[in-house]
mmCIF file of C-alpha atoms and ligand atoms in Angstrom:
data_model
loop_
_atom_site.group_PDB
_atom_site.id
_atom_site.type_symbol
_atom_site.label_atom_id
_atom_site.label_comp_id
_atom_site.label_asym_id
_atom_site.label_seq_id
_atom_site.Cartn_x
_atom_site.Cartn_y
_atom_site.Cartn_z
ATOM 1 C CA MET A 1 14.918 -18.003 6.883
ATOM 2 C CA THR A 2 12.240 -18.227 9.599
ATOM 3 C CA GLY A 3 9.627 -20.971 10.024
ATOM 4 C CA THR A 4 10.612 -22.673 6.789
ATOM 5 C CA ALA A 5 9.181 -25.987 5.655
ATOM 6 C CA LYS A 6 11.645 -27.845 3.422
ATOM 7 C CA THR A 7 8.873 -29.629 1.627
ATOM 8 C CA HIS A 8 9.582 -29.198 -2.061
ATOM 9 C CA ALA A 9 12.377 -29.790 -4.505
ATOM 10 C CA LYS A 10 13.979 -27.007 -6.544
ATOM 11 C CA GLY A 11 11.886 -25.985 -9.555
ATOM 12 C CA PHE A 12 8.581 -27.040 -7.942
ATOM 13 C CA LYS A 13 5.770 -24.602 -8.845
ATOM 14 C CA PRO A 14 2.757 -25.012 -6.561
ATOM 15 C CA GLU A 15 -0.740 -24.241 -7.850
ATOM 16 C CA ALA A 16 -1.908 -20.664 -7.306
ATOM 17 C CA LYS A 17 -3.994 -20.310 -4.138
ATOM 18 C CA LYS A 18 -7.031 -18.123 -4.563
ATOM 19 C CA HIS A 19 -7.470 -17.391 -0.856
ATOM 20 C CA LEU A 20 -3.938 -15.929 -0.778
ATOM 21 C CA GLY A 21 -4.656 -13.691 -3.774
ATOM 22 C CA GLN A 22 -2.030 -15.492 -5.864
ATOM 23 C CA HIS A 23 -1.757 -14.139 -9.408
ATOM 24 C CA PHE A 24 1.817 -14.648 -10.532
ATOM 25 C CA LEU A 25 3.372 -12.126 -12.903
ATOM 26 C CA HIS A 26 4.921 -13.641 -16.009
ATOM 27 C CA ASP A 27 5.116 -10.674 -18.417
ATOM 28 C CA GLN A 28 8.833 -9.855 -18.598
ATOM 29 C CA GLY A 29 8.135 -6.376 -19.977
ATOM 30 C CA ILE A 30 5.980 -5.472 -16.949
ATOM 31 C CA ILE A 31 8.520 -7.012 -14.554
ATOM 32 C CA SER A 32 11.281 -4.854 -16.116
ATOM 33 C CA MET A 33 9.081 -1.756 -15.804
ATOM 34 C CA ILE A 34 8.596 -2.438 -12.082
ATOM 35 C CA VAL A 35 12.333 -2.960 -11.488
ATOM 36 C CA HIS A 36 13.034 0.193 -13.500
ATOM 37 C CA ALA A 37 10.463 2.161 -11.457
ATOM 38 C CA VAL A 38 12.043 0.996 -8.178
ATOM 39 C CA ASP A 39 15.522 1.747 -9.562
ATOM 40 C CA PRO A 40 17.463 0.377 -6.574
ATOM 41 C CA LYS A 41 20.661 2.194 -5.620
ATOM 42 C CA PRO A 42 23.605 0.899 -3.546
ATOM 43 C CA GLY A 43 22.756 0.908 0.163
ATOM 44 C CA ASP A 44 18.968 0.813 -0.366
ATOM 45 C CA ARG A 45 17.081 -1.427 2.064
ATOM 46 C CA LEU A 46 14.591 -3.271 -0.175
ATOM 47 C CA VAL A 47 11.701 -5.289 1.278
ATOM 48 C CA GLU A 48 9.235 -7.170 -0.927
ATOM 49 C CA ILE A 49 5.763 -8.177 0.240
ATOM 50 C CA GLY A 50 4.417 -11.431 -1.244
ATOM 51 C CA PRO A 51 7.314 -12.583 -3.468
ATOM 52 C CA GLY A 52 5.352 -15.622 -4.670
ATOM 53 C CA GLN A 53 7.486 -17.606 -7.117
ATOM 54 C CA GLY A 54 10.054 -14.814 -7.390
ATOM 55 C CA ALA A 55 8.854 -12.993 -10.543
ATOM 56 C CA ILE A 56 9.979 -9.594 -9.200
ATOM 57 C CA THR A 57 12.283 -10.950 -6.498
ATOM 58 C CA PHE A 58 14.915 -12.534 -8.720
ATOM 59 C CA PRO A 59 15.272 -9.596 -11.159
ATOM 60 C CA LEU A 60 15.497 -7.228 -8.158
ATOM 61 C CA LEU A 61 18.187 -9.474 -6.646
ATOM 62 C CA ASP A 62 20.063 -9.448 -9.973
ATOM 63 C CA ARG A 63 20.073 -5.646 -9.828
ATOM 64 C CA HIS A 64 20.631 -5.120 -6.136
ATOM 65 C CA GLY A 65 22.288 -8.248 -4.704
ATOM 66 C CA GLU A 66 20.227 -8.375 -1.514
ATOM 67 C CA LEU A 67 16.601 -8.315 -0.539
ATOM 68 C CA THR A 68 14.251 -9.177 2.317
ATOM 69 C CA VAL A 69 10.911 -10.779 1.413
ATOM 70 C CA ILE A 70 7.794 -11.453 3.493
ATOM 71 C CA GLU A 71 5.731 -14.438 2.315
ATOM 72 C CA PHE A 72 2.856 -16.182 4.093
ATOM 73 C CA ASP A 73 2.546 -19.319 1.937
ATOM 74 C CA ARG A 74 4.747 -22.052 3.414
ATOM 75 C CA ASP A 75 4.806 -23.948 0.112
ATOM 76 C CA LEU A 76 6.692 -21.063 -1.501
ATOM 77 C CA ILE A 77 9.396 -20.587 1.126
ATOM 78 C CA PHE A 78 11.780 -23.360 0.107
ATOM 79 C CA PRO A 79 11.511 -22.814 -3.683
ATOM 80 C CA LEU A 80 12.133 -19.095 -3.117
ATOM 81 C CA SER A 81 15.230 -19.617 -1.001
ATOM 82 C CA GLU A 82 16.582 -22.214 -3.406
ATOM 83 C CA GLY A 83 15.776 -20.166 -6.497
ATOM 84 C CA ALA A 84 17.418 -17.064 -5.025
ATOM 85 C CA ARG A 85 20.850 -18.698 -4.666
ATOM 86 C CA ALA A 86 21.764 -17.940 -8.262
ATOM 87 C CA HIS A 87 20.735 -14.283 -7.912
ATOM 88 C CA GLY A 88 21.941 -12.890 -4.593
ATOM 89 C CA THR A 89 21.309 -12.848 -0.849
ATOM 90 C CA LEU A 90 17.670 -13.340 0.094
ATOM 91 C CA GLU A 91 16.282 -13.051 3.623
ATOM 92 C CA VAL A 92 12.901 -14.770 3.788
ATOM 93 C CA ILE A 93 10.457 -13.846 6.543
ATOM 94 C CA HIS A 94 7.726 -16.481 6.649
ATOM 95 C CA ARG A 95 4.919 -14.447 8.213
ATOM 96 C CA ASP A 96 1.629 -12.697 7.611
ATOM 97 C CA VAL A 97 2.791 -9.228 6.480
ATOM 98 C CA LEU A 98 0.190 -7.600 8.725
ATOM 99 C CA THR A 99 2.106 -8.899 11.750
ATOM 100 C CA VAL A 100 5.485 -7.615 10.551
ATOM 101 C CA ASP A 101 6.893 -4.527 12.253
ATOM 102 C CA PHE A 102 8.279 -2.590 9.252
ATOM 103 C CA THR A 103 9.993 -0.130 11.581
ATOM 104 C CA SER A 104 12.176 -2.910 12.978
ATOM 105 C CA LEU A 105 13.262 -3.828 9.409
ATOM 106 C CA ALA A 106 14.754 -0.394 8.772
ATOM 107 C CA ASN A 107 18.470 -0.124 9.531
ATOM 108 C CA GLU A 108 20.466 3.051 8.898
ATOM 109 C CA SER A 109 18.288 3.461 5.779
ATOM 110 C CA ARG A 110 14.522 3.639 5.722
ATOM 111 C CA ILE A 111 12.977 0.688 3.883
ATOM 112 C CA ARG A 112 11.765 0.690 0.291
ATOM 113 C CA LEU A 113 8.690 -1.524 0.026
ATOM 114 C CA VAL A 114 7.822 -3.356 -3.191
ATOM 115 C CA GLY A 115 5.008 -5.784 -3.914
ATOM 116 C CA ASN A 116 2.484 -7.242 -6.255
ATOM 117 C CA LEU A 117 0.023 -7.327 -3.382
ATOM 118 C CA PRO A 118 -2.688 -9.893 -2.659
ATOM 119 C CA TYR A 119 -5.694 -7.782 -3.729
ATOM 120 C CA ASN A 120 -7.939 -9.076 -0.937
ATOM 121 C CA LEU A 121 -5.545 -7.480 1.579
ATOM 122 C CA SER A 122 -4.569 -4.289 -0.233
ATOM 123 C CA SER A 123 -6.272 -1.793 2.089
ATOM 124 C CA PRO A 124 -5.093 -3.454 5.341
ATOM 125 C CA ILE A 125 -1.528 -3.596 3.942
ATOM 126 C CA LEU A 126 -1.652 0.076 2.882
ATOM 127 C CA PHE A 127 -2.886 1.176 6.318
ATOM 128 C CA HIS A 128 -0.349 -1.079 8.062
ATOM 129 C CA ALA A 129 2.375 0.614 6.003
ATOM 130 C CA LEU A 130 1.054 4.063 6.976
ATOM 131 C CA ASP A 131 1.422 3.107 10.643
ATOM 132 C CA HIS A 132 5.137 2.712 9.897
ATOM 133 C CA ALA A 133 5.420 5.621 7.445
ATOM 134 C CA ALA A 134 8.362 7.193 9.270
ATOM 135 C CA ALA A 135 10.452 4.048 8.594
ATOM 136 C CA ILE A 136 9.508 3.858 4.902
ATOM 137 C CA ARG A 137 11.248 5.793 2.133
ATOM 138 C CA ASP A 138 8.896 4.763 -0.647
ATOM 139 C CA MET A 139 6.535 2.027 -1.842
ATOM 140 C CA HIS A 140 5.900 0.532 -5.270
ATOM 141 C CA PHE A 141 2.797 -1.627 -5.302
ATOM 142 C CA MET A 142 0.770 -3.473 -7.919
ATOM 143 C CA LEU A 143 -2.903 -3.165 -7.014
ATOM 144 C CA GLN A 144 -6.281 -3.272 -8.705
ATOM 145 C CA LYS A 145 -6.446 -0.340 -11.107
ATOM 146 C CA GLU A 146 -9.729 0.753 -9.537
ATOM 147 C CA VAL A 147 -7.985 1.017 -6.147
ATOM 148 C CA VAL A 148 -5.039 2.974 -7.613
ATOM 149 C CA ASP A 149 -7.505 5.374 -9.281
ATOM 150 C CA ARG A 150 -9.167 5.986 -5.898
ATOM 151 C CA MET A 151 -5.821 6.377 -4.113
ATOM 152 C CA ALA A 152 -4.565 9.029 -6.552
ATOM 153 C CA ALA A 153 -7.859 10.926 -7.131
ATOM 154 C CA GLY A 154 -8.274 14.603 -6.266
ATOM 155 C CA PRO A 155 -11.309 16.673 -5.199
ATOM 156 C CA GLY A 156 -14.062 16.801 -7.785
ATOM 157 C CA SER A 157 -13.288 13.321 -9.125
ATOM 158 C CA LYS A 158 -16.062 10.727 -8.822
ATOM 159 C CA VAL A 159 -13.629 8.336 -7.160
ATOM 160 C CA TYR A 160 -12.136 10.829 -4.676
ATOM 161 C CA GLY A 161 -12.985 9.441 -1.257
ATOM 162 C CA ARG A 162 -11.808 8.188 2.092
ATOM 163 C CA LEU A 163 -8.908 6.157 0.666
ATOM 164 C CA SER A 164 -7.658 9.168 -1.364
ATOM 165 C CA VAL A 165 -7.695 11.512 1.631
ATOM 166 C CA MET A 166 -6.291 9.055 4.179
ATOM 167 C CA LEU A 167 -3.366 8.085 1.930
ATOM 168 C CA GLN A 168 -2.608 11.529 0.493
ATOM 169 C CA ALA A 169 -2.539 13.030 3.998
ATOM 170 C CA TYR A 170 0.490 10.844 4.706
ATOM 171 C CA CYS A 171 2.049 10.227 1.282
ATOM 172 C CA GLN A 172 2.497 11.538 -2.191
ATOM 173 C CA VAL A 173 0.593 9.062 -4.396
ATOM 174 C CA ILE A 174 1.619 8.671 -8.045
ATOM 175 C CA ALA A 175 -0.110 6.226 -10.426
ATOM 176 C CA LEU A 176 2.646 4.884 -12.718
ATOM 177 C CA PHE A 177 1.236 2.469 -15.321
ATOM 178 C CA ASP A 178 -1.605 0.043 -15.981
ATOM 179 C CA VAL A 179 -1.211 -3.718 -16.271
ATOM 180 C CA PRO A 180 -3.661 -5.996 -18.149
ATOM 181 C CA PRO A 181 -4.939 -9.305 -16.683
ATOM 182 C CA GLY A 182 -2.919 -11.303 -19.253
ATOM 183 C CA ALA A 183 0.333 -10.319 -17.510
ATOM 184 C CA PHE A 184 -0.526 -12.744 -14.655
ATOM 185 C CA ARG A 185 -1.108 -16.482 -14.225
ATOM 186 C CA PRO A 186 -3.879 -17.081 -13.469
ATOM 187 C CA PRO A 187 -5.239 -13.767 -14.831
ATOM 188 C CA PRO A 188 -7.259 -11.710 -12.324
ATOM 189 C CA LYS A 189 -10.757 -10.589 -13.363
ATOM 190 C CA VAL A 190 -9.778 -6.913 -13.169
ATOM 191 C CA ASP A 191 -7.169 -4.547 -14.591
ATOM 192 C CA SER A 192 -4.195 -3.726 -12.382
ATOM 193 C CA ALA A 193 -1.880 -0.745 -12.001
ATOM 194 C CA VAL A 194 1.436 0.081 -10.358
ATOM 195 C CA VAL A 195 1.520 2.966 -7.900
ATOM 196 C CA ARG A 196 4.386 4.790 -6.186
ATOM 197 C CA MET A 197 3.838 6.213 -2.695
ATOM 198 C CA ILE A 198 6.343 8.501 -0.992
ATOM 199 C CA PRO A 199 5.603 9.238 2.690
ATOM 200 C CA HIS A 200 5.688 12.942 3.590
ATOM 201 C CA ALA A 201 8.350 14.028 6.068
ATOM 202 C CA PRO A 202 6.810 13.642 9.583
ATOM 203 C CA ASP A 203 6.897 17.443 10.188
ATOM 204 C CA LYS A 204 4.953 18.032 6.931
ATOM 205 C CA ILE A 205 1.981 15.845 7.850
ATOM 206 C CA GLY A 206 0.668 18.220 10.507
ATOM 207 C CA ILE A 207 -2.185 16.062 11.828
ATOM 208 C CA ASP A 208 -2.582 16.772 15.554
ATOM 209 C CA ASP A 209 -4.798 13.770 16.341
ATOM 210 C CA ARG A 210 -4.649 10.872 13.884
ATOM 211 C CA ALA A 211 -7.681 9.069 15.327
ATOM 212 C CA LEU A 212 -9.832 12.205 15.124
ATOM 213 C CA PHE A 213 -8.618 12.887 11.566
ATOM 214 C CA ALA A 214 -9.565 9.328 10.543
ATOM 215 C CA ARG A 215 -13.012 9.772 12.124
ATOM 216 C CA VAL A 216 -13.643 13.102 10.383
ATOM 217 C CA VAL A 217 -12.718 11.611 6.994
ATOM 218 C CA ARG A 218 -14.773 8.459 7.626
ATOM 219 C CA ASP A 219 -17.895 10.386 8.631
ATOM 220 C CA ALA A 220 -17.505 12.972 5.849
ATOM 221 C CA PHE A 221 -17.416 10.295 3.138
ATOM 222 C CA GLY A 222 -19.737 7.855 4.948
ATOM 223 C CA GLN A 223 -22.560 10.122 3.863
ATOM 224 C CA ARG A 224 -21.004 11.636 0.773
ATOM 225 C CA ARG A 225 -24.240 13.041 -0.627
ATOM 226 C CA LYS A 226 -24.889 15.047 2.531
ATOM 227 C CA THR A 227 -23.420 18.463 3.145
ATOM 228 C CA LEU A 228 -20.367 18.534 5.399
ATOM 229 C CA ARG A 229 -22.436 20.183 8.146
ATOM 230 C CA ASN A 230 -24.879 17.246 8.200
ATOM 231 C CA ALA A 231 -22.342 14.471 7.629
ATOM 232 C CA LEU A 232 -20.198 15.740 10.523
ATOM 233 C CA SER A 233 -23.056 16.702 12.838
ATOM 234 C CA GLN A 234 -22.011 14.168 15.512
ATOM 235 C CA ILE A 235 -18.324 15.113 15.610
ATOM 236 C CA CYS A 236 -19.046 18.830 15.309
ATOM 237 C CA GLU A 237 -21.852 18.872 17.863
ATOM 238 C CA GLY A 238 -22.077 22.365 19.325
ATOM 239 C CA VAL A 239 -19.418 23.889 17.044
ATOM 240 C CA SER A 240 -19.800 25.453 13.645
ATOM 241 C CA ILE A 241 -17.527 24.347 10.829
ATOM 242 C CA GLU A 242 -17.670 27.839 9.294
ATOM 243 C CA ALA A 243 -15.396 28.844 12.151
ATOM 244 C CA ALA A 244 -12.848 26.318 10.821
ATOM 245 C CA GLY A 245 -12.942 28.181 7.518
ATOM 246 C CA LEU A 246 -15.020 25.622 5.590
ATOM 247 C CA ARG A 247 -18.277 26.168 3.747
ATOM 248 C CA PRO A 248 -20.878 24.131 5.631
ATOM 249 C CA ASP A 249 -22.847 23.423 2.446
ATOM 250 C CA ALA A 250 -19.775 21.879 0.758
ATOM 251 C CA ARG A 251 -19.676 18.102 0.261
ATOM 252 C CA ALA A 252 -16.752 15.889 1.224
ATOM 253 C CA GLU A 253 -15.860 15.203 -2.409
ATOM 254 C CA GLN A 254 -15.065 18.919 -2.901
ATOM 255 C CA ILE A 255 -12.744 19.307 0.098
ATOM 256 C CA GLU A 256 -8.951 19.302 -0.344
ATOM 257 C CA VAL A 257 -6.827 16.949 1.779
ATOM 258 C CA ALA A 258 -5.163 19.948 3.494
ATOM 259 C CA ASP A 259 -8.621 21.288 4.466
ATOM 260 C CA PHE A 260 -9.549 17.957 6.093
ATOM 261 C CA VAL A 261 -6.319 18.240 8.115
ATOM 262 C CA ARG A 262 -7.128 21.844 9.044
ATOM 263 C CA LEU A 263 -10.703 20.913 10.048
ATOM 264 C CA SER A 264 -9.656 18.010 12.249
ATOM 265 C CA ASN A 265 -6.921 20.118 13.919
ATOM 266 C CA TRP A 266 -9.450 22.894 14.484
ATOM 267 C CA LEU A 267 -11.926 20.401 16.032
ATOM 268 C CA LYS A 268 -9.157 19.051 18.260
ATOM 269 C CA ALA A 269 -8.265 22.559 19.425
ATOM 270 C CA ASN A 270 -11.906 23.494 19.925
ATOM 271 C CA GLY A 271 -12.978 20.624 22.069
ATOM 272 C CA SER A 272 -14.225 17.796 19.818
HETATM 273 N N1 SAM B 1 5.152 -11.286 -6.328
HETATM 274 C C1 SAM B 1 4.611 -12.453 -6.977
HETATM 275 C C2 SAM B 1 4.381 -12.154 -8.434
HETATM 276 O O1 SAM B 1 4.335 -10.962 -8.778
HETATM 277 O O2 SAM B 1 4.254 -13.097 -9.211
HETATM 278 C C3 SAM B 1 3.319 -12.942 -6.301
HETATM 279 C C4 SAM B 1 2.224 -11.921 -6.195
HETATM 280 S S1 SAM B 1 0.669 -12.580 -5.667
HETATM 281 C C5 SAM B 1 -0.420 -11.376 -6.351
HETATM 282 C C6 SAM B 1 0.582 -12.144 -3.919
HETATM 283 C C7 SAM B 1 1.566 -12.853 -3.016
HETATM 284 O O3 SAM B 1 1.309 -12.454 -1.654
HETATM 285 C C8 SAM B 1 1.462 -14.373 -3.014
HETATM 286 O O4 SAM B 1 2.748 -14.931 -3.087
HETATM 287 C C9 SAM B 1 0.812 -14.717 -1.675
HETATM 288 O O5 SAM B 1 1.142 -15.988 -1.174
HETATM 289 C C10 SAM B 1 1.346 -13.592 -0.802
HETATM 290 N N2 SAM B 1 0.504 -13.324 0.376
HETATM 291 C C11 SAM B 1 -0.844 -13.423 0.489
HETATM 292 N N3 SAM B 1 -1.249 -13.057 1.710
HETATM 293 C C12 SAM B 1 -0.122 -12.708 2.403
HETATM 294 C C13 SAM B 1 0.118 -12.242 3.721
HETATM 295 N N4 SAM B 1 -0.877 -12.041 4.590
HETATM 296 N N5 SAM B 1 1.400 -11.983 4.096
HETATM 297 C C14 SAM B 1 2.431 -12.161 3.220
HETATM 298 N N6 SAM B 1 2.252 -12.608 1.951
HETATM 299 C C15 SAM B 1 1.003 -12.877 1.546
#
């Protein structure tokens, strides 16, 4: 246990803190569905983000025997460690997850990330995980349903956008099931959903310049009603995107993820 404050007795349940996105799961059916979706196997290296009061942590420990958790709220550290004793071996990292090097947590196995994430930090956590994609075997996250819909959307969908392309370029994204507000205490104002993400093998990603790829996707969707030619006029200055095999009158929302990769690689090779 790192940085632990032994401030509370066993069984103490602190009030939920809004600024930490605390909505604690209490629906046992949903908790079982998450554990079932993760389906831990012997030797798996499980890491949970934001264990809270242990709603997913303890059932996962019952199944798997050991788990590492990353929790920022000091008031939860002692109750978690104490509560875990009856379930298995818990390593608690008391840190902001955005400062945790996931790669260093992987041992001979890549890590399997699990979490009912604080919704105010979902995008930063997703992008932080992508930075460590090579060390991650899979992820199972509870997020706002609206975010999961955007993550999993394909071309032609109203919600296909920057998040869809950036995540799907690096991972397979599979929406698993929806979760109503009543499954949490306190209930959030929005519906939630559980998503599975499986990083592609590094040699399958094929992005030659990650920063350029991110810029192409950002600019393309930054002006989503413009044609690709106009939206990318700055990046593509002096080069024609027809030469990259794309229709210049197409809009970003019609372009496949693989075509964004091809376009950014072509721009890299042709001097952007
Ligand atoms: N897993 C628990 C559950 O399902 O009941 C709690 C989920 S709650 C939605 C999000 C959890 O993330 C809280 O325990 C909160 O304290 C924690 N959290 C918030 N910001 C964090 C951060 N930057 N780093 C690590 N944990 C954080």
